[in-house]
PDB file of C-alpha atoms in Angstrom:
ATOM      1  CA  UNK T   1      80.903  -6.201 -47.335  1.00  0.00           C
ATOM      2  CA  UNK T   2      82.118  -2.613 -47.963  1.00  0.00           C
ATOM      3  CA  UNK T   3      79.700   0.126 -48.718  1.00  0.00           C
ATOM      4  CA  UNK T   4      80.636   3.035 -50.860  1.00  0.00           C
ATOM      5  CA  UNK T   5      80.486   6.564 -49.560  1.00  0.00           C
ATOM      6  CA  UNK T   6      77.781   7.399 -52.105  1.00  0.00           C
ATOM      7  CA  UNK T   7      75.615   4.427 -50.789  1.00  0.00           C
ATOM      8  CA  UNK T   8      75.902   5.590 -47.202  1.00  0.00           C
ATOM      9  CA  UNK T   9      74.889   9.194 -48.140  1.00  0.00           C
ATOM     10  CA  UNK T  10      71.843   8.003 -50.104  1.00  0.00           C
ATOM     11  CA  UNK T  11      70.724   5.532 -47.404  1.00  0.00           C
ATOM     12  CA  UNK T  12      70.888   8.255 -44.715  1.00  0.00           C
ATOM     13  CA  UNK T  13      68.865  10.602 -46.802  1.00  0.00           C
ATOM     14  CA  UNK T  14      66.236   8.063 -47.423  1.00  0.00           C
ATOM     15  CA  UNK T  15      66.060   7.299 -43.683  1.00  0.00           C
ATOM     16  CA  UNK T  16      65.706  11.042 -42.884  1.00  0.00           C
ATOM     17  CA  UNK T  17      62.997  11.318 -45.409  1.00  0.00           C
ATOM     18  CA  UNK T  18      61.045   8.361 -43.985  1.00  0.00           C
ATOM     19  CA  UNK T  19      61.193   9.852 -40.481  1.00  0.00           C
ATOM     20  CA  UNK T  20      59.998  13.108 -41.700  1.00  0.00           C
ATOM     21  CA  UNK T  21      57.010  11.638 -43.536  1.00  0.00           C
ATOM     22  CA  UNK T  22      56.005   9.527 -40.452  1.00  0.00           C
ATOM     23  CA  UNK T  23      55.905  12.642 -38.326  1.00  0.00           C
ATOM     24  CA  UNK T  24      53.401  14.490 -40.501  1.00  0.00           C
ATOM     25  CA  UNK T  25      49.742  14.345 -39.580  1.00  0.00           C
ATOM     26  CA  UNK T  26      47.556  13.690 -42.521  1.00  0.00           C
ATOM     27  CA  UNK T  27      44.046  15.058 -42.016  1.00  0.00           C
ATOM     28  CA  UNK T  28      41.164  12.625 -42.558  1.00  0.00           C
ATOM     29  CA  UNK T  29      39.684  12.855 -46.035  1.00  0.00           C
ATOM     30  CA  UNK T  30      36.433  14.840 -46.048  1.00  0.00           C
ATOM     31  CA  UNK T  31      36.756  16.382 -42.566  1.00  0.00           C
ATOM     32  CA  UNK T  32      38.052  19.895 -42.179  1.00  0.00           C
ATOM     33  CA  UNK T  33      40.572  20.641 -39.387  1.00  0.00           C
ATOM     34  CA  UNK T  34      37.930  22.921 -37.704  1.00  0.00           C
ATOM     35  CA  UNK T  35      35.405  20.016 -37.706  1.00  0.00           C
ATOM     36  CA  UNK T  36      37.957  17.625 -36.223  1.00  0.00           C
ATOM     37  CA  UNK T  37      38.422  20.051 -33.318  1.00  0.00           C
ATOM     38  CA  UNK T  38      34.773  20.578 -32.651  1.00  0.00           C
ATOM     39  CA  UNK T  39      33.801  19.205 -29.208  1.00  0.00           C
ATOM     40  CA  UNK T  40      31.067  16.517 -28.954  1.00  0.00           C
ATOM     41  CA  UNK T  41      27.601  17.563 -27.811  1.00  0.00           C
ATOM     42  CA  UNK T  42      26.985  17.108 -24.097  1.00  0.00           C
ATOM     43  CA  UNK T  43      25.326  13.920 -23.021  1.00  0.00           C
ATOM     44  CA  UNK T  44      21.651  14.235 -21.990  1.00  0.00           C
ATOM     45  CA  UNK T  45      21.089  14.274 -18.202  1.00  0.00           C
ATOM     46  CA  UNK T  46      20.351  10.935 -16.624  1.00  0.00           C
ATOM     47  CA  UNK T  47      16.779  10.781 -15.244  1.00  0.00           C
ATOM     48  CA  UNK T  48      16.739  10.054 -11.443  1.00  0.00           C
ATOM     49  CA  UNK T  49      13.695   8.246  -9.980  1.00  0.00           C
ATOM     50  CA  UNK T  50      11.529  10.418  -7.702  1.00  0.00           C
ATOM     51  CA  UNK T  51      11.688   8.607  -4.385  1.00  0.00           C
ATOM     52  CA  UNK T  52       9.823  11.346  -2.362  1.00  0.00           C
ATOM     53  CA  UNK T  53       6.617  10.045  -0.794  1.00  0.00           C
ATOM     54  CA  UNK T  54       3.362  10.735  -2.677  1.00  0.00           C
ATOM     55  CA  UNK T  55       0.527  12.606  -1.061  1.00  0.00           C
ATOM     56  CA  UNK T  56      -1.860  10.208   0.690  1.00  0.00           C
ATOM     57  CA  UNK T  57      -5.411  10.145  -0.590  1.00  0.00           C
ATOM     58  CA  UNK T  58      -5.129  13.120  -2.954  1.00  0.00           C
ATOM     59  CA  UNK T  59      -8.728  12.756  -4.144  1.00  0.00           C
ATOM     60  CA  UNK T  60     -10.064  13.011  -0.506  1.00  0.00           C
ATOM     61  CA  UNK T  61     -11.928   9.667  -0.322  1.00  0.00           C
ATOM     62  CA  UNK T  62     -11.479   9.356   3.405  1.00  0.00           C
ATOM     63  CA  UNK T  63     -12.737  11.994   5.688  1.00  0.00           C
ATOM     64  CA  UNK T  64     -10.067  14.114   7.110  1.00  0.00           C
ATOM     65  CA  UNK T  65     -10.473  13.434  10.814  1.00  0.00           C
ATOM     66  CA  UNK T  66     -10.520   9.688  10.302  1.00  0.00           C
ATOM     67  CA  UNK T  67      -7.289   9.885   8.343  1.00  0.00           C
ATOM     68  CA  UNK T  68      -5.601  12.086  10.937  1.00  0.00           C
ATOM     69  CA  UNK T  69      -6.496   9.723  13.763  1.00  0.00           C
ATOM     70  CA  UNK T  70      -5.257   6.674  11.876  1.00  0.00           C
ATOM     71  CA  UNK T  71      -1.916   8.367  11.086  1.00  0.00           C
ATOM     72  CA  UNK T  72      -1.601   9.264  14.773  1.00  0.00           C
ATOM     73  CA  UNK T  73      -2.448   5.581  15.709  1.00  0.00           C
ATOM     74  CA  UNK T  74       0.490   4.467  13.500  1.00  0.00           C
ATOM     75  CA  UNK T  75       2.881   6.349  15.739  1.00  0.00           C
ATOM     76  CA  UNK T  76       1.204   5.535  19.045  1.00  0.00           C
ATOM     77  CA  UNK T  77       1.209   1.863  18.373  1.00  0.00           C
ATOM     78  CA  UNK T  78       4.397   1.643  16.350  1.00  0.00           C
ATOM     79  CA  UNK T  79       5.726  -1.368  18.371  1.00  0.00           C
ATOM     80  CA  UNK T  80       2.660  -3.466  17.439  1.00  0.00           C
ATOM     81  CA  UNK T  81       2.449  -2.122  13.944  1.00  0.00           C
ATOM     82  CA  UNK T  82       5.833  -2.475  12.258  1.00  0.00           C
ATOM     83  CA  UNK T  83       4.520  -2.449   8.690  1.00  0.00           C
ATOM     84  CA  UNK T  84       3.668   1.032   7.322  1.00  0.00           C
ATOM     85  CA  UNK T  85       3.242   0.369   3.548  1.00  0.00           C
ATOM     86  CA  UNK T  86      -0.508   0.021   3.868  1.00  0.00           C
ATOM     87  CA  UNK T  87      -3.208   0.635   6.480  1.00  0.00           C
ATOM     88  CA  UNK T  88      -6.905  -0.060   6.660  1.00  0.00           C
ATOM     89  CA  UNK T  89      -9.590   2.344   7.867  1.00  0.00           C
ATOM     90  CA  UNK T  90     -13.354   1.754   8.537  1.00  0.00           C
ATOM     91  CA  UNK T  91     -15.782   4.698   8.633  1.00  0.00           C
ATOM     92  CA  UNK T  92     -18.638   3.568  10.814  1.00  0.00           C
ATOM     93  CA  UNK T  93     -20.476   6.991  10.141  1.00  0.00           C
ATOM     94  CA  UNK T  94     -21.297   5.713   6.624  1.00  0.00           C
ATOM     95  CA  UNK T  95     -24.267   3.534   5.660  1.00  0.00           C
ATOM     96  CA  UNK T  96     -23.458  -0.190   5.363  1.00  0.00           C
ATOM     97  CA  UNK T  97     -24.402  -0.280   1.659  1.00  0.00           C
ATOM     98  CA  UNK T  98     -21.611   2.222   0.939  1.00  0.00           C
ATOM     99  CA  UNK T  99     -17.924   1.483   0.527  1.00  0.00           C
ATOM    100  CA  UNK T 100     -16.413   2.373   3.917  1.00  0.00           C
ATOM    101  CA  UNK T 101     -13.410   0.083   4.414  1.00  0.00           C
ATOM    102  CA  UNK T 102     -10.390   1.780   2.892  1.00  0.00           C
ATOM    103  CA  UNK T 103      -7.118   0.279   1.936  1.00  0.00           C
ATOM    104  CA  UNK T 104      -4.624   3.085   2.028  1.00  0.00           C
ATOM    105  CA  UNK T 105      -1.356   2.728   0.141  1.00  0.00           C
ATOM    106  CA  UNK T 106       0.993   4.781   2.245  1.00  0.00           C
ATOM    107  CA  UNK T 107       3.811   4.513  -0.412  1.00  0.00           C
ATOM    108  CA  UNK T 108       1.948   5.514  -3.608  1.00  0.00           C
ATOM    109  CA  UNK T 109      -0.781   7.466  -1.860  1.00  0.00           C
ATOM    110  CA  UNK T 110      -3.831   5.909  -3.454  1.00  0.00           C
ATOM    111  CA  UNK T 111      -6.882   4.592  -1.722  1.00  0.00           C
ATOM    112  CA  UNK T 112      -9.138   1.575  -2.534  1.00  0.00           C
ATOM    113  CA  UNK T 113     -12.623   1.202  -1.031  1.00  0.00           C
ATOM    114  CA  UNK T 114     -14.635  -1.813  -0.081  1.00  0.00           C
ATOM    115  CA  UNK T 115     -17.845  -2.587   1.731  1.00  0.00           C
ATOM    116  CA  UNK T 116     -17.922  -4.095   5.213  1.00  0.00           C
ATOM    117  CA  UNK T 117     -20.511  -4.958   7.840  1.00  0.00           C
ATOM    118  CA  UNK T 118     -21.134  -3.768  11.413  1.00  0.00           C
ATOM    119  CA  UNK T 119     -22.367  -5.849  14.384  1.00  0.00           C
ATOM    120  CA  UNK T 120     -26.110  -6.550  14.942  1.00  0.00           C
ATOM    121  CA  UNK T 121     -25.842  -5.195  18.476  1.00  0.00           C
ATOM    122  CA  UNK T 122     -24.630  -1.856  17.054  1.00  0.00           C
ATOM    123  CA  UNK T 123     -27.711  -1.567  14.823  1.00  0.00           C
ATOM    124  CA  UNK T 124     -30.615  -3.472  16.517  1.00  0.00           C
ATOM    125  CA  UNK T 125     -33.220  -1.901  14.240  1.00  0.00           C
ATOM    126  CA  UNK T 126     -31.236  -2.880  11.195  1.00  0.00           C
ATOM    127  CA  UNK T 127     -31.240   0.661   9.810  1.00  0.00           C
ATOM    128  CA  UNK T 128     -27.938   0.197   8.003  1.00  0.00           C
ATOM    129  CA  UNK T 129     -26.205   2.561  10.401  1.00  0.00           C
ATOM    130  CA  UNK T 130     -24.037   1.556  13.396  1.00  0.00           C
ATOM    131  CA  UNK T 131     -25.226   3.524  16.386  1.00  0.00           C
ATOM    132  CA  UNK T 132     -23.521   1.981  19.398  1.00  0.00           C
ATOM    133  CA  UNK T 133     -20.157   0.287  20.083  1.00  0.00           C
ATOM    134  CA  UNK T 134     -18.930  -2.090  22.771  1.00  0.00           C
ATOM    135  CA  UNK T 135     -15.972  -4.219  23.790  1.00  0.00           C
ATOM    136  CA  UNK T 136     -18.213  -6.514  25.914  1.00  0.00           C
ATOM    137  CA  UNK T 137     -18.386 -10.222  25.040  1.00  0.00           C
ATOM    138  CA  UNK T 138     -21.763 -11.395  23.636  1.00  0.00           C
ATOM    139  CA  UNK T 139     -22.845  -7.761  22.961  1.00  0.00           C
ATOM    140  CA  UNK T 140     -22.620  -8.471  19.247  1.00  0.00           C
ATOM    141  CA  UNK T 141     -21.506  -4.919  18.815  1.00  0.00           C
ATOM    142  CA  UNK T 142     -18.689  -3.534  16.643  1.00  0.00           C
ATOM    143  CA  UNK T 143     -15.651  -2.126  18.442  1.00  0.00           C
ATOM    144  CA  UNK T 144     -13.781   1.057  17.425  1.00  0.00           C
ATOM    145  CA  UNK T 145     -10.173   1.909  17.760  1.00  0.00           C
ATOM    146  CA  UNK T 146      -6.819   0.673  16.494  1.00  0.00           C
ATOM    147  CA  UNK T 147      -6.298  -3.035  15.629  1.00  0.00           C
ATOM    148  CA  UNK T 148      -3.143  -4.838  14.528  1.00  0.00           C
ATOM    149  CA  UNK T 149      -3.634  -7.418  11.771  1.00  0.00           C
ATOM    150  CA  UNK T 150      -2.412 -10.794  13.180  1.00  0.00           C
ATOM    151  CA  UNK T 151      -2.142 -12.898   9.959  1.00  0.00           C
ATOM    152  CA  UNK T 152      -4.288 -15.190   7.981  1.00  0.00           C
ATOM    153  CA  UNK T 153      -6.120 -17.963   9.672  1.00  0.00           C
ATOM    154  CA  UNK T 154      -8.880 -20.527   9.150  1.00  0.00           C
ATOM    155  CA  UNK T 155     -11.964 -21.085  11.258  1.00  0.00           C
ATOM    156  CA  UNK T 156     -14.429 -24.044  11.353  1.00  0.00           C
ATOM    157  CA  UNK T 157     -17.411 -21.669  11.047  1.00  0.00           C
ATOM    158  CA  UNK T 158     -16.257 -18.743   8.966  1.00  0.00           C
ATOM    159  CA  UNK T 159     -13.526 -20.381   6.927  1.00  0.00           C
ATOM    160  CA  UNK T 160     -10.570 -18.145   5.680  1.00  0.00           C
ATOM    161  CA  UNK T 161     -10.164 -15.051   7.789  1.00  0.00           C
ATOM    162  CA  UNK T 162      -7.664 -12.456   9.168  1.00  0.00           C
ATOM    163  CA  UNK T 163      -7.104 -12.332  12.886  1.00  0.00           C
ATOM    164  CA  UNK T 164      -7.095  -9.028  14.746  1.00  0.00           C
ATOM    165  CA  UNK T 165      -5.601  -7.864  17.980  1.00  0.00           C
ATOM    166  CA  UNK T 166      -7.284  -4.850  19.628  1.00  0.00           C
ATOM    167  CA  UNK T 167      -4.780  -2.260  20.892  1.00  0.00           C
ATOM    168  CA  UNK T 168      -6.986  -0.003  22.939  1.00  0.00           C
ATOM    169  CA  UNK T 169      -9.376  -0.138  25.836  1.00  0.00           C
ATOM    170  CA  UNK T 170     -12.297   0.033  23.439  1.00  0.00           C
ATOM    171  CA  UNK T 171     -11.366  -3.127  21.532  1.00  0.00           C
ATOM    172  CA  UNK T 172      -8.674  -5.041  23.542  1.00  0.00           C
ATOM    173  CA  UNK T 173     -10.986  -8.033  23.929  1.00  0.00           C
ATOM    174  CA  UNK T 174     -11.068  -8.706  20.215  1.00  0.00           C
ATOM    175  CA  UNK T 175      -9.486 -12.062  20.436  1.00  0.00           C
ATOM    176  CA  UNK T 176     -11.696 -13.129  23.266  1.00  0.00           C
ATOM    177  CA  UNK T 177     -14.734 -12.114  21.198  1.00  0.00           C
ATOM    178  CA  UNK T 178     -13.392 -13.648  17.999  1.00  0.00           C
ATOM    179  CA  UNK T 179     -13.607 -10.374  16.163  1.00  0.00           C
ATOM    180  CA  UNK T 180     -12.008 -11.138  12.785  1.00  0.00           C
ATOM    181  CA  UNK T 181     -12.219 -10.341   9.081  1.00  0.00           C
ATOM    182  CA  UNK T 182     -14.042 -12.886   7.060  1.00  0.00           C
ATOM    183  CA  UNK T 183     -16.293 -13.365   4.061  1.00  0.00           C
ATOM    184  CA  UNK T 184     -20.055 -13.576   4.421  1.00  0.00           C
ATOM    185  CA  UNK T 185     -23.099 -14.083   2.131  1.00  0.00           C
ATOM    186  CA  UNK T 186     -24.695 -11.112   3.750  1.00  0.00           C
ATOM    187  CA  UNK T 187     -21.873  -8.825   2.589  1.00  0.00           C
ATOM    188  CA  UNK T 188     -22.097 -10.002  -1.064  1.00  0.00           C
ATOM    189  CA  UNK T 189     -23.363  -7.693  -3.830  1.00  0.00           C
ATOM    190  CA  UNK T 190     -26.418  -9.999  -4.456  1.00  0.00           C
ATOM    191  CA  UNK T 191     -27.554  -9.445  -0.767  1.00  0.00           C
ATOM    192  CA  UNK T 192     -27.019  -5.666  -1.107  1.00  0.00           C
ATOM    193  CA  UNK T 193     -29.014  -5.639  -4.391  1.00  0.00           C
ATOM    194  CA  UNK T 194     -31.756  -7.563  -2.852  1.00  0.00           C
ATOM    195  CA  UNK T 195     -32.044  -5.788   0.564  1.00  0.00           C
ATOM    196  CA  UNK T 196     -30.557  -2.328  -0.114  1.00  0.00           C
ATOM    197  CA  UNK T 197     -28.024  -2.697   2.643  1.00  0.00           C
ATOM    198  CA  UNK T 198     -25.623  -5.285   3.970  1.00  0.00           C
ATOM    199  CA  UNK T 199     -26.507  -7.790   6.733  1.00  0.00           C
ATOM    200  CA  UNK T 200     -25.106  -7.669  10.196  1.00  0.00           C
ATOM    201  CA  UNK T 201     -22.341  -9.633  11.851  1.00  0.00           C
ATOM    202  CA  UNK T 202     -21.604 -10.520  15.481  1.00  0.00           C
ATOM    203  CA  UNK T 203     -19.160  -7.646  15.528  1.00  0.00           C
ATOM    204  CA  UNK T 204     -16.740  -8.896  12.861  1.00  0.00           C
ATOM    205  CA  UNK T 205     -15.675  -6.959   9.775  1.00  0.00           C
ATOM    206  CA  UNK T 206     -17.403  -9.127   7.128  1.00  0.00           C
ATOM    207  CA  UNK T 207     -16.486  -8.688   3.544  1.00  0.00           C
ATOM    208  CA  UNK T 208     -17.851  -9.912   0.151  1.00  0.00           C
ATOM    209  CA  UNK T 209     -16.500 -13.395  -0.610  1.00  0.00           C
ATOM    210  CA  UNK T 210     -14.927 -12.066  -3.759  1.00  0.00           C
ATOM    211  CA  UNK T 211     -13.078  -9.315  -1.847  1.00  0.00           C
ATOM    212  CA  UNK T 212     -11.568 -11.554   0.864  1.00  0.00           C
ATOM    213  CA  UNK T 213      -8.783 -13.616  -0.768  1.00  0.00           C
ATOM    214  CA  UNK T 214      -6.752 -10.607  -2.032  1.00  0.00           C
ATOM    215  CA  UNK T 215      -7.514  -8.615   1.152  1.00  0.00           C
ATOM    216  CA  UNK T 216      -6.439 -11.554   3.353  1.00  0.00           C
ATOM    217  CA  UNK T 217      -3.151 -11.822   1.614  1.00  0.00           C
ATOM    218  CA  UNK T 218      -2.409  -8.023   1.569  1.00  0.00           C
ATOM    219  CA  UNK T 219      -3.362  -7.418   5.232  1.00  0.00           C
ATOM    220  CA  UNK T 220      -0.933 -10.038   6.511  1.00  0.00           C
ATOM    221  CA  UNK T 221       0.487  -9.448  10.022  1.00  0.00           C
ATOM    222  CA  UNK T 222       1.552  -6.223  11.626  1.00  0.00           C
ATOM    223  CA  UNK T 223      -0.558  -3.665   9.736  1.00  0.00           C
ATOM    224  CA  UNK T 224      -3.071  -1.129  11.151  1.00  0.00           C
ATOM    225  CA  UNK T 225      -6.839  -1.441  10.959  1.00  0.00           C
ATOM    226  CA  UNK T 226      -8.523   1.642  12.449  1.00  0.00           C
ATOM    227  CA  UNK T 227     -12.310   1.783  12.889  1.00  0.00           C
ATOM    228  CA  UNK T 228     -13.970   4.978  13.863  1.00  0.00           C
ATOM    229  CA  UNK T 229     -17.249   6.763  14.019  1.00  0.00           C
TER     230      UNK T 229
END
């Protein structure tokens, strides 16, 4: 087919016109050129979790020298105490009717207090205060110093309990003496309400029956229990 000269000229013009139209930028309806070039607002900063350690016992529930000695014991006995998320302190200066066993959360910093007994040999007059301490078998006295929790166990006499290994000369016969953490009627709130103080153990750290199950699970194996006067 032959095209006329006029057809070629008109076709070329139309082609050029189409290319020119495609090259033009048509602004969006309703948006000014200035608004189209306005930068977007900056994104808000992303919050980062604070992973710094919290201050331990900010309310001062535990007396200062007991806390300092316990923290030192963590380092001294680090091979026997690998877990440093929690530790347990016993203040034998306090009356048995008071909360004097402290669970210290070393990650979050807070402290929870419980009641615990002392040995009858440490308080022969049953005054409610422990006055003497011993590591001697059959003394029925409490022993002070650093212990490592050795895991949950079960005994024929005391039932569920937590085993302890004494780490110092003042308590290193704890296994021989069967010094453990267990529940006891004489550590229950009803006994305290009736007698005005807790009963006495044979040297064990006896707890209220209601406190023992959760404590037994949390103590586990490889955490510090530090008893001091």
